[in-house]
């Protein structure tokens, strides 16, 4: 009884510190990476998906509200901004490749952006989702900071958008490499481009495990997809809704 009370007191003390949830997030991700490596980088053992699962279980078991968790882990959320700006680095390093393939790159980006947004809007609308939910789903394939900004601008729910961005990224990271192998796509630039457009940051991280060139093009695609989506989504919504 004393031991149980002692553990409870320790948990109450630790849970009051915002650093607990920052540390829990980092530990969950490191465990996810370890399991990913131990399973020979199996796509279904994606580190982000595993870390998210571990954290959800921890929050449920400890009955911790999400705002409490976010208060401690918000430093990681803050780093999304600088990380997004840093996407300019691969774009600059591979500017010659981008310049040479500017036309097919632009066509692929526009096609991917339109397909990602239009399919989400059409499916959600067909299934009877309300207008605000539909608006929240439109930018789901864009990296989180940009997606939340687009969602807020068009009248969506940024928190719902952020959740769907994560789900989209995890699904793309798990099934994207398998689909590329099934379609026999061998060009690393094409692999990276498709992963960056469809699965934003999580897909970009996976692309770097395929090759540095694939990772660079995924980063380029993710950055440009954010810009294109911000411009096209209002137009698509006006046409589809």
PDB file of C-alpha atoms in Angstrom:
ATOM      1  CA  UNK A   1       0.000   0.000   0.000  1.00  0.00           C
ATOM      2  CA  UNK A   2       2.829   2.349   0.934  1.00  0.00           C
ATOM      3  CA  UNK A   3       4.655   1.446  -2.280  1.00  0.00           C
ATOM      4  CA  UNK A   4       1.556   2.165  -4.347  1.00  0.00           C
ATOM      5  CA  UNK A   5       1.072   5.497  -2.582  1.00  0.00           C
ATOM      6  CA  UNK A   6       4.718   6.331  -3.119  1.00  0.00           C
ATOM      7  CA  UNK A   7       4.515   5.675  -6.844  1.00  0.00           C
ATOM      8  CA  UNK A   8       1.356   7.763  -7.048  1.00  0.00           C
ATOM      9  CA  UNK A   9       3.052  10.639  -5.277  1.00  0.00           C
ATOM     10  CA  UNK A  10       6.029  10.395  -7.616  1.00  0.00           C
ATOM     11  CA  UNK A  11       3.758  10.444 -10.670  1.00  0.00           C
ATOM     12  CA  UNK A  12       1.854  13.495  -9.371  1.00  0.00           C
ATOM     13  CA  UNK A  13       5.155  15.267  -8.847  1.00  0.00           C
ATOM     14  CA  UNK A  14       6.550  14.366 -12.275  1.00  0.00           C
ATOM     15  CA  UNK A  15       3.338  15.074 -14.203  1.00  0.00           C
ATOM     16  CA  UNK A  16       3.364  18.639 -12.900  1.00  0.00           C
ATOM     17  CA  UNK A  17       6.581  19.287 -14.826  1.00  0.00           C
ATOM     18  CA  UNK A  18       6.249  20.200 -18.532  1.00  0.00           C
ATOM     19  CA  UNK A  19       9.614  18.528 -19.142  1.00  0.00           C
ATOM     20  CA  UNK A  20       8.052  15.132 -18.454  1.00  0.00           C
ATOM     21  CA  UNK A  21       6.089  15.167 -21.724  1.00  0.00           C
ATOM     22  CA  UNK A  22       8.983  16.509 -23.733  1.00  0.00           C
ATOM     23  CA  UNK A  23      11.135  13.665 -22.413  1.00  0.00           C
ATOM     24  CA  UNK A  24       8.326  11.139 -22.996  1.00  0.00           C
ATOM     25  CA  UNK A  25       8.015  12.257 -26.628  1.00  0.00           C
ATOM     26  CA  UNK A  26      11.754  11.926 -27.248  1.00  0.00           C
ATOM     27  CA  UNK A  27      11.952   8.525 -25.521  1.00  0.00           C
ATOM     28  CA  UNK A  28       8.908   7.247 -27.461  1.00  0.00           C
ATOM     29  CA  UNK A  29      10.516   8.288 -30.740  1.00  0.00           C
ATOM     30  CA  UNK A  30      13.884   6.729 -29.845  1.00  0.00           C
ATOM     31  CA  UNK A  31      12.140   3.459 -28.971  1.00  0.00           C
ATOM     32  CA  UNK A  32      10.302   3.672 -32.288  1.00  0.00           C
ATOM     33  CA  UNK A  33      13.584   4.163 -34.164  1.00  0.00           C
ATOM     34  CA  UNK A  34      15.141   1.218 -32.302  1.00  0.00           C
ATOM     35  CA  UNK A  35      12.215  -1.048 -33.217  1.00  0.00           C
ATOM     36  CA  UNK A  36      12.328   0.198 -36.802  1.00  0.00           C
ATOM     37  CA  UNK A  37      15.994  -0.780 -37.087  1.00  0.00           C
ATOM     38  CA  UNK A  38      15.440  -4.105 -35.301  1.00  0.00           C
ATOM     39  CA  UNK A  39      12.737  -5.032 -37.845  1.00  0.00           C
ATOM     40  CA  UNK A  40      15.078  -4.287 -40.768  1.00  0.00           C
ATOM     41  CA  UNK A  41      13.289  -0.963 -41.391  1.00  0.00           C
ATOM     42  CA  UNK A  42       9.939  -2.582 -42.006  1.00  0.00           C
ATOM     43  CA  UNK A  43       7.533   0.117 -43.294  1.00  0.00           C
ATOM     44  CA  UNK A  44       4.897  -1.039 -40.807  1.00  0.00           C
ATOM     45  CA  UNK A  45       7.313  -0.270 -37.953  1.00  0.00           C
ATOM     46  CA  UNK A  46       7.479   3.414 -38.816  1.00  0.00           C
ATOM     47  CA  UNK A  47       9.096   5.333 -35.895  1.00  0.00           C
ATOM     48  CA  UNK A  48       6.571   8.196 -36.006  1.00  0.00           C
ATOM     49  CA  UNK A  49       3.607   5.803 -36.026  1.00  0.00           C
ATOM     50  CA  UNK A  50       5.075   3.763 -33.160  1.00  0.00           C
ATOM     51  CA  UNK A  51       5.927   6.851 -31.122  1.00  0.00           C
ATOM     52  CA  UNK A  52       2.399   8.222 -31.618  1.00  0.00           C
ATOM     53  CA  UNK A  53       0.913   4.882 -30.508  1.00  0.00           C
ATOM     54  CA  UNK A  54       3.127   4.774 -27.390  1.00  0.00           C
ATOM     55  CA  UNK A  55       2.165   8.320 -26.428  1.00  0.00           C
ATOM     56  CA  UNK A  56      -1.563   7.736 -26.977  1.00  0.00           C
ATOM     57  CA  UNK A  57      -1.410   4.655 -24.737  1.00  0.00           C
ATOM     58  CA  UNK A  58       0.530   6.595 -22.092  1.00  0.00           C
ATOM     59  CA  UNK A  59      -1.985   9.454 -22.091  1.00  0.00           C
ATOM     60  CA  UNK A  60      -4.908   7.032 -21.833  1.00  0.00           C
ATOM     61  CA  UNK A  61      -3.338   4.965 -19.040  1.00  0.00           C
ATOM     62  CA  UNK A  62      -2.419   8.054 -17.003  1.00  0.00           C
ATOM     63  CA  UNK A  63      -5.688   9.843 -17.844  1.00  0.00           C
ATOM     64  CA  UNK A  64      -3.718  12.871 -19.003  1.00  0.00           C
ATOM     65  CA  UNK A  65      -5.581  15.514 -21.064  1.00  0.00           C
ATOM     66  CA  UNK A  66      -4.027  16.410 -24.398  1.00  0.00           C
ATOM     67  CA  UNK A  67      -3.577  20.115 -23.444  1.00  0.00           C
ATOM     68  CA  UNK A  68      -1.426  18.990 -20.503  1.00  0.00           C
ATOM     69  CA  UNK A  69       0.731  16.896 -22.814  1.00  0.00           C
ATOM     70  CA  UNK A  70       0.990  19.669 -25.409  1.00  0.00           C
ATOM     71  CA  UNK A  71       2.048  22.163 -22.744  1.00  0.00           C
ATOM     72  CA  UNK A  72       5.128  20.053 -22.161  1.00  0.00           C
ATOM     73  CA  UNK A  73       5.823  18.994 -25.767  1.00  0.00           C
ATOM     74  CA  UNK A  74       5.148  22.358 -27.413  1.00  0.00           C
ATOM     75  CA  UNK A  75       8.876  23.017 -27.857  1.00  0.00           C
ATOM     76  CA  UNK A  76       8.901  20.260 -30.496  1.00  0.00           C
ATOM     77  CA  UNK A  77       5.892  21.912 -32.128  1.00  0.00           C
ATOM     78  CA  UNK A  78       7.792  25.208 -32.138  1.00  0.00           C
ATOM     79  CA  UNK A  79      10.658  23.563 -34.002  1.00  0.00           C
ATOM     80  CA  UNK A  80       8.329  22.742 -36.906  1.00  0.00           C
ATOM     81  CA  UNK A  81       8.618  26.368 -38.034  1.00  0.00           C
ATOM     82  CA  UNK A  82      12.440  26.456 -38.359  1.00  0.00           C
ATOM     83  CA  UNK A  83      12.369  22.951 -39.859  1.00  0.00           C
ATOM     84  CA  UNK A  84       9.959  24.140 -42.545  1.00  0.00           C
ATOM     85  CA  UNK A  85      12.168  27.128 -43.372  1.00  0.00           C
ATOM     86  CA  UNK A  86      15.164  24.778 -43.573  1.00  0.00           C
ATOM     87  CA  UNK A  87      13.488  23.040 -46.503  1.00  0.00           C
ATOM     88  CA  UNK A  88      15.053  25.749 -48.648  1.00  0.00           C
ATOM     89  CA  UNK A  89      18.448  24.053 -48.162  1.00  0.00           C
ATOM     90  CA  UNK A  90      17.836  20.947 -50.376  1.00  0.00           C
ATOM     91  CA  UNK A  91      16.081  23.173 -52.913  1.00  0.00           C
ATOM     92  CA  UNK A  92      19.214  25.333 -53.177  1.00  0.00           C
ATOM     93  CA  UNK A  93      21.638  22.394 -53.233  1.00  0.00           C
ATOM     94  CA  UNK A  94      19.798  20.691 -56.078  1.00  0.00           C
ATOM     95  CA  UNK A  95      18.783  23.841 -57.937  1.00  0.00           C
ATOM     96  CA  UNK A  96      20.522  22.614 -61.103  1.00  0.00           C
ATOM     97  CA  UNK A  97      18.493  19.364 -61.114  1.00  0.00           C
ATOM     98  CA  UNK A  98      15.314  21.301 -60.380  1.00  0.00           C
ATOM     99  CA  UNK A  99      16.035  23.749 -63.193  1.00  0.00           C
ATOM    100  CA  UNK A 100      16.646  20.924 -65.681  1.00  0.00           C
ATOM    101  CA  UNK A 101      13.420  19.177 -64.777  1.00  0.00           C
ATOM    102  CA  UNK A 102      11.354  22.284 -64.082  1.00  0.00           C
ATOM    103  CA  UNK A 103       8.479  21.443 -66.449  1.00  0.00           C
ATOM    104  CA  UNK A 104       7.808  17.821 -65.373  1.00  0.00           C
ATOM    105  CA  UNK A 105       8.424  18.829 -61.754  1.00  0.00           C
ATOM    106  CA  UNK A 106       5.835  21.602 -61.962  1.00  0.00           C
ATOM    107  CA  UNK A 107       3.290  19.325 -63.675  1.00  0.00           C
ATOM    108  CA  UNK A 108       3.780  16.584 -61.068  1.00  0.00           C
ATOM    109  CA  UNK A 109       3.508  19.038 -58.176  1.00  0.00           C
ATOM    110  CA  UNK A 110       0.312  20.640 -59.428  1.00  0.00           C
ATOM    111  CA  UNK A 111      -1.226  17.240 -60.224  1.00  0.00           C
ATOM    112  CA  UNK A 112      -0.282  15.889 -56.794  1.00  0.00           C
ATOM    113  CA  UNK A 113      -1.507  18.967 -54.922  1.00  0.00           C
ATOM    114  CA  UNK A 114      -4.831  19.066 -56.759  1.00  0.00           C
ATOM    115  CA  UNK A 115      -5.401  15.322 -56.353  1.00  0.00           C
ATOM    116  CA  UNK A 116      -4.587  15.346 -52.625  1.00  0.00           C
ATOM    117  CA  UNK A 117      -6.867  18.281 -51.817  1.00  0.00           C
ATOM    118  CA  UNK A 118      -9.699  17.458 -54.229  1.00  0.00           C
ATOM    119  CA  UNK A 119      -9.920  13.795 -53.238  1.00  0.00           C
ATOM    120  CA  UNK A 120     -10.100  14.678 -49.519  1.00  0.00           C
ATOM    121  CA  UNK A 121     -12.795  17.296 -50.100  1.00  0.00           C
ATOM    122  CA  UNK A 122     -14.832  15.081 -52.448  1.00  0.00           C
ATOM    123  CA  UNK A 123     -14.729  11.970 -50.238  1.00  0.00           C
ATOM    124  CA  UNK A 124     -15.509  13.868 -47.031  1.00  0.00           C
ATOM    125  CA  UNK A 125     -18.357  15.741 -48.699  1.00  0.00           C
ATOM    126  CA  UNK A 126     -19.757  12.523 -50.221  1.00  0.00           C
ATOM    127  CA  UNK A 127     -19.710  10.831 -46.796  1.00  0.00           C
ATOM    128  CA  UNK A 128     -21.758  13.660 -45.302  1.00  0.00           C
ATOM    129  CA  UNK A 129     -19.111  15.585 -43.360  1.00  0.00           C
ATOM    130  CA  UNK A 130     -20.088  19.117 -42.381  1.00  0.00           C
ATOM    131  CA  UNK A 131     -18.506  22.077 -44.166  1.00  0.00           C
ATOM    132  CA  UNK A 132     -16.011  22.896 -41.412  1.00  0.00           C
ATOM    133  CA  UNK A 133     -14.727  19.315 -41.340  1.00  0.00           C
ATOM    134  CA  UNK A 134     -14.380  19.290 -45.123  1.00  0.00           C
ATOM    135  CA  UNK A 135     -12.406  22.535 -44.979  1.00  0.00           C
ATOM    136  CA  UNK A 136     -10.163  21.050 -42.276  1.00  0.00           C
ATOM    137  CA  UNK A 137      -9.327  18.034 -44.462  1.00  0.00           C
ATOM    138  CA  UNK A 138      -8.426  19.971 -47.622  1.00  0.00           C
ATOM    139  CA  UNK A 139      -4.767  20.715 -46.674  1.00  0.00           C
ATOM    140  CA  UNK A 140      -4.089  17.279 -45.124  1.00  0.00           C
ATOM    141  CA  UNK A 141      -1.115  16.500 -47.388  1.00  0.00           C
ATOM    142  CA  UNK A 142       0.849  19.631 -46.460  1.00  0.00           C
ATOM    143  CA  UNK A 143       3.398  19.885 -43.654  1.00  0.00           C
ATOM    144  CA  UNK A 144       1.780  20.779 -40.317  1.00  0.00           C
ATOM    145  CA  UNK A 145       2.630  24.500 -39.879  1.00  0.00           C
ATOM    146  CA  UNK A 146       1.471  25.363 -43.398  1.00  0.00           C
ATOM    147  CA  UNK A 147      -1.577  23.069 -43.216  1.00  0.00           C
ATOM    148  CA  UNK A 148      -2.770  24.630 -39.955  1.00  0.00           C
ATOM    149  CA  UNK A 149      -2.331  28.111 -41.412  1.00  0.00           C
ATOM    150  CA  UNK A 150      -4.324  27.194 -44.527  1.00  0.00           C
ATOM    151  CA  UNK A 151      -7.039  25.545 -42.422  1.00  0.00           C
ATOM    152  CA  UNK A 152      -7.435  28.595 -40.210  1.00  0.00           C
ATOM    153  CA  UNK A 153      -7.569  30.916 -43.222  1.00  0.00           C
ATOM    154  CA  UNK A 154     -10.304  28.985 -45.058  1.00  0.00           C
ATOM    155  CA  UNK A 155     -12.431  28.399 -41.954  1.00  0.00           C
ATOM    156  CA  UNK A 156     -11.367  24.893 -40.905  1.00  0.00           C
ATOM    157  CA  UNK A 157     -10.351  23.533 -37.510  1.00  0.00           C
ATOM    158  CA  UNK A 158      -6.522  23.716 -37.228  1.00  0.00           C
ATOM    159  CA  UNK A 159      -6.316  21.031 -34.525  1.00  0.00           C
ATOM    160  CA  UNK A 160      -8.315  18.581 -36.669  1.00  0.00           C
ATOM    161  CA  UNK A 161      -6.134  19.463 -39.646  1.00  0.00           C
ATOM    162  CA  UNK A 162      -2.978  18.760 -37.624  1.00  0.00           C
ATOM    163  CA  UNK A 163      -4.316  15.332 -36.633  1.00  0.00           C
ATOM    164  CA  UNK A 164      -5.196  14.453 -40.232  1.00  0.00           C
ATOM    165  CA  UNK A 165      -1.787  15.663 -41.430  1.00  0.00           C
ATOM    166  CA  UNK A 166      -0.162  13.210 -39.037  1.00  0.00           C
ATOM    167  CA  UNK A 167      -2.432  10.340 -40.120  1.00  0.00           C
ATOM    168  CA  UNK A 168      -1.765  11.137 -43.796  1.00  0.00           C
ATOM    169  CA  UNK A 169       1.982  11.228 -43.228  1.00  0.00           C
ATOM    170  CA  UNK A 170       2.044   7.919 -41.386  1.00  0.00           C
ATOM    171  CA  UNK A 171      -0.100   6.146 -43.996  1.00  0.00           C
ATOM    172  CA  UNK A 172       2.080   7.553 -46.790  1.00  0.00           C
ATOM    173  CA  UNK A 173       5.280   6.572 -45.013  1.00  0.00           C
ATOM    174  CA  UNK A 174       4.064   3.020 -44.410  1.00  0.00           C
ATOM    175  CA  UNK A 175       2.508   2.249 -47.789  1.00  0.00           C
ATOM    176  CA  UNK A 176       4.379   4.689 -50.070  1.00  0.00           C
ATOM    177  CA  UNK A 177       7.613   2.665 -50.433  1.00  0.00           C
ATOM    178  CA  UNK A 178       5.605  -0.520 -50.979  1.00  0.00           C
ATOM    179  CA  UNK A 179       3.525   1.139 -53.691  1.00  0.00           C
ATOM    180  CA  UNK A 180       6.620   2.566 -55.393  1.00  0.00           C
ATOM    181  CA  UNK A 181       8.190  -0.900 -55.485  1.00  0.00           C
ATOM    182  CA  UNK A 182       4.979  -2.417 -56.828  1.00  0.00           C
ATOM    183  CA  UNK A 183       4.837   0.233 -59.565  1.00  0.00           C
ATOM    184  CA  UNK A 184       8.554  -0.395 -60.265  1.00  0.00           C
ATOM    185  CA  UNK A 185       9.533   3.263 -59.869  1.00  0.00           C
ATOM    186  CA  UNK A 186      13.341   3.289 -59.931  1.00  0.00           C
ATOM    187  CA  UNK A 187      14.204   6.984 -60.311  1.00  0.00           C
ATOM    188  CA  UNK A 188      15.114   8.369 -56.868  1.00  0.00           C
ATOM    189  CA  UNK A 189      13.905  11.817 -57.884  1.00  0.00           C
ATOM    190  CA  UNK A 190      10.463  10.429 -58.727  1.00  0.00           C
ATOM    191  CA  UNK A 191      10.378   8.459 -55.477  1.00  0.00           C
ATOM    192  CA  UNK A 192      11.231  11.498 -53.402  1.00  0.00           C
ATOM    193  CA  UNK A 193       8.853  13.769 -55.280  1.00  0.00           C
ATOM    194  CA  UNK A 194       5.886  11.440 -54.790  1.00  0.00           C
ATOM    195  CA  UNK A 195       6.647  10.840 -51.105  1.00  0.00           C
ATOM    196  CA  UNK A 196       7.108  14.549 -50.392  1.00  0.00           C
ATOM    197  CA  UNK A 197       3.848  15.533 -52.061  1.00  0.00           C
ATOM    198  CA  UNK A 198       1.762  12.707 -50.595  1.00  0.00           C
ATOM    199  CA  UNK A 199       3.246  12.340 -47.111  1.00  0.00           C
ATOM    200  CA  UNK A 200       5.017  15.667 -46.341  1.00  0.00           C
ATOM    201  CA  UNK A 201       7.593  15.527 -43.485  1.00  0.00           C
ATOM    202  CA  UNK A 202       7.129  11.894 -42.501  1.00  0.00           C
ATOM    203  CA  UNK A 203       7.417  10.856 -46.138  1.00  0.00           C
ATOM    204  CA  UNK A 204      10.527  12.997 -46.509  1.00  0.00           C
ATOM    205  CA  UNK A 205      12.163  11.279 -43.542  1.00  0.00           C
ATOM    206  CA  UNK A 206      11.410   7.882 -45.084  1.00  0.00           C
ATOM    207  CA  UNK A 207      12.740   9.071 -48.451  1.00  0.00           C
ATOM    208  CA  UNK A 208      16.139   9.764 -46.898  1.00  0.00           C
ATOM    209  CA  UNK A 209      16.334   6.079 -45.976  1.00  0.00           C
ATOM    210  CA  UNK A 210      15.903   5.276 -49.697  1.00  0.00           C
ATOM    211  CA  UNK A 211      18.708   7.603 -50.819  1.00  0.00           C
ATOM    212  CA  UNK A 212      20.008  11.143 -50.156  1.00  0.00           C
ATOM    213  CA  UNK A 213      18.738  12.231 -53.592  1.00  0.00           C
ATOM    214  CA  UNK A 214      15.247  10.873 -52.898  1.00  0.00           C
ATOM    215  CA  UNK A 215      15.238  12.654 -49.545  1.00  0.00           C
ATOM    216  CA  UNK A 216      16.323  15.934 -51.093  1.00  0.00           C
ATOM    217  CA  UNK A 217      13.626  15.812 -53.750  1.00  0.00           C
ATOM    218  CA  UNK A 218      11.048  14.874 -51.113  1.00  0.00           C
ATOM    219  CA  UNK A 219      12.017  17.993 -49.162  1.00  0.00           C
ATOM    220  CA  UNK A 220      11.754  20.105 -52.305  1.00  0.00           C
ATOM    221  CA  UNK A 221       8.351  18.601 -53.126  1.00  0.00           C
ATOM    222  CA  UNK A 222       7.088  19.138 -49.588  1.00  0.00           C
ATOM    223  CA  UNK A 223       8.104  22.804 -49.604  1.00  0.00           C
ATOM    224  CA  UNK A 224       6.692  23.582 -53.048  1.00  0.00           C
ATOM    225  CA  UNK A 225       3.556  21.539 -52.353  1.00  0.00           C
ATOM    226  CA  UNK A 226       2.832  23.759 -49.367  1.00  0.00           C
ATOM    227  CA  UNK A 227       3.057  26.864 -51.536  1.00  0.00           C
ATOM    228  CA  UNK A 228       0.957  25.399 -54.363  1.00  0.00           C
ATOM    229  CA  UNK A 229      -1.690  24.056 -51.982  1.00  0.00           C
ATOM    230  CA  UNK A 230      -2.032  27.427 -50.260  1.00  0.00           C
ATOM    231  CA  UNK A 231      -2.740  28.999 -53.656  1.00  0.00           C
ATOM    232  CA  UNK A 232      -4.965  26.273 -55.105  1.00  0.00           C
ATOM    233  CA  UNK A 233      -7.108  25.167 -52.150  1.00  0.00           C
ATOM    234  CA  UNK A 234      -9.339  28.294 -52.065  1.00  0.00           C
ATOM    235  CA  UNK A 235      -9.937  27.919 -55.821  1.00  0.00           C
ATOM    236  CA  UNK A 236     -10.725  24.193 -55.514  1.00  0.00           C
ATOM    237  CA  UNK A 237     -13.122  24.791 -52.636  1.00  0.00           C
ATOM    238  CA  UNK A 238     -14.957  27.436 -54.638  1.00  0.00           C
ATOM    239  CA  UNK A 239     -15.358  24.934 -57.488  1.00  0.00           C
ATOM    240  CA  UNK A 240     -16.184  21.829 -55.435  1.00  0.00           C
ATOM    241  CA  UNK A 241     -18.355  23.225 -52.613  1.00  0.00           C
TER     242      UNK A 241
END
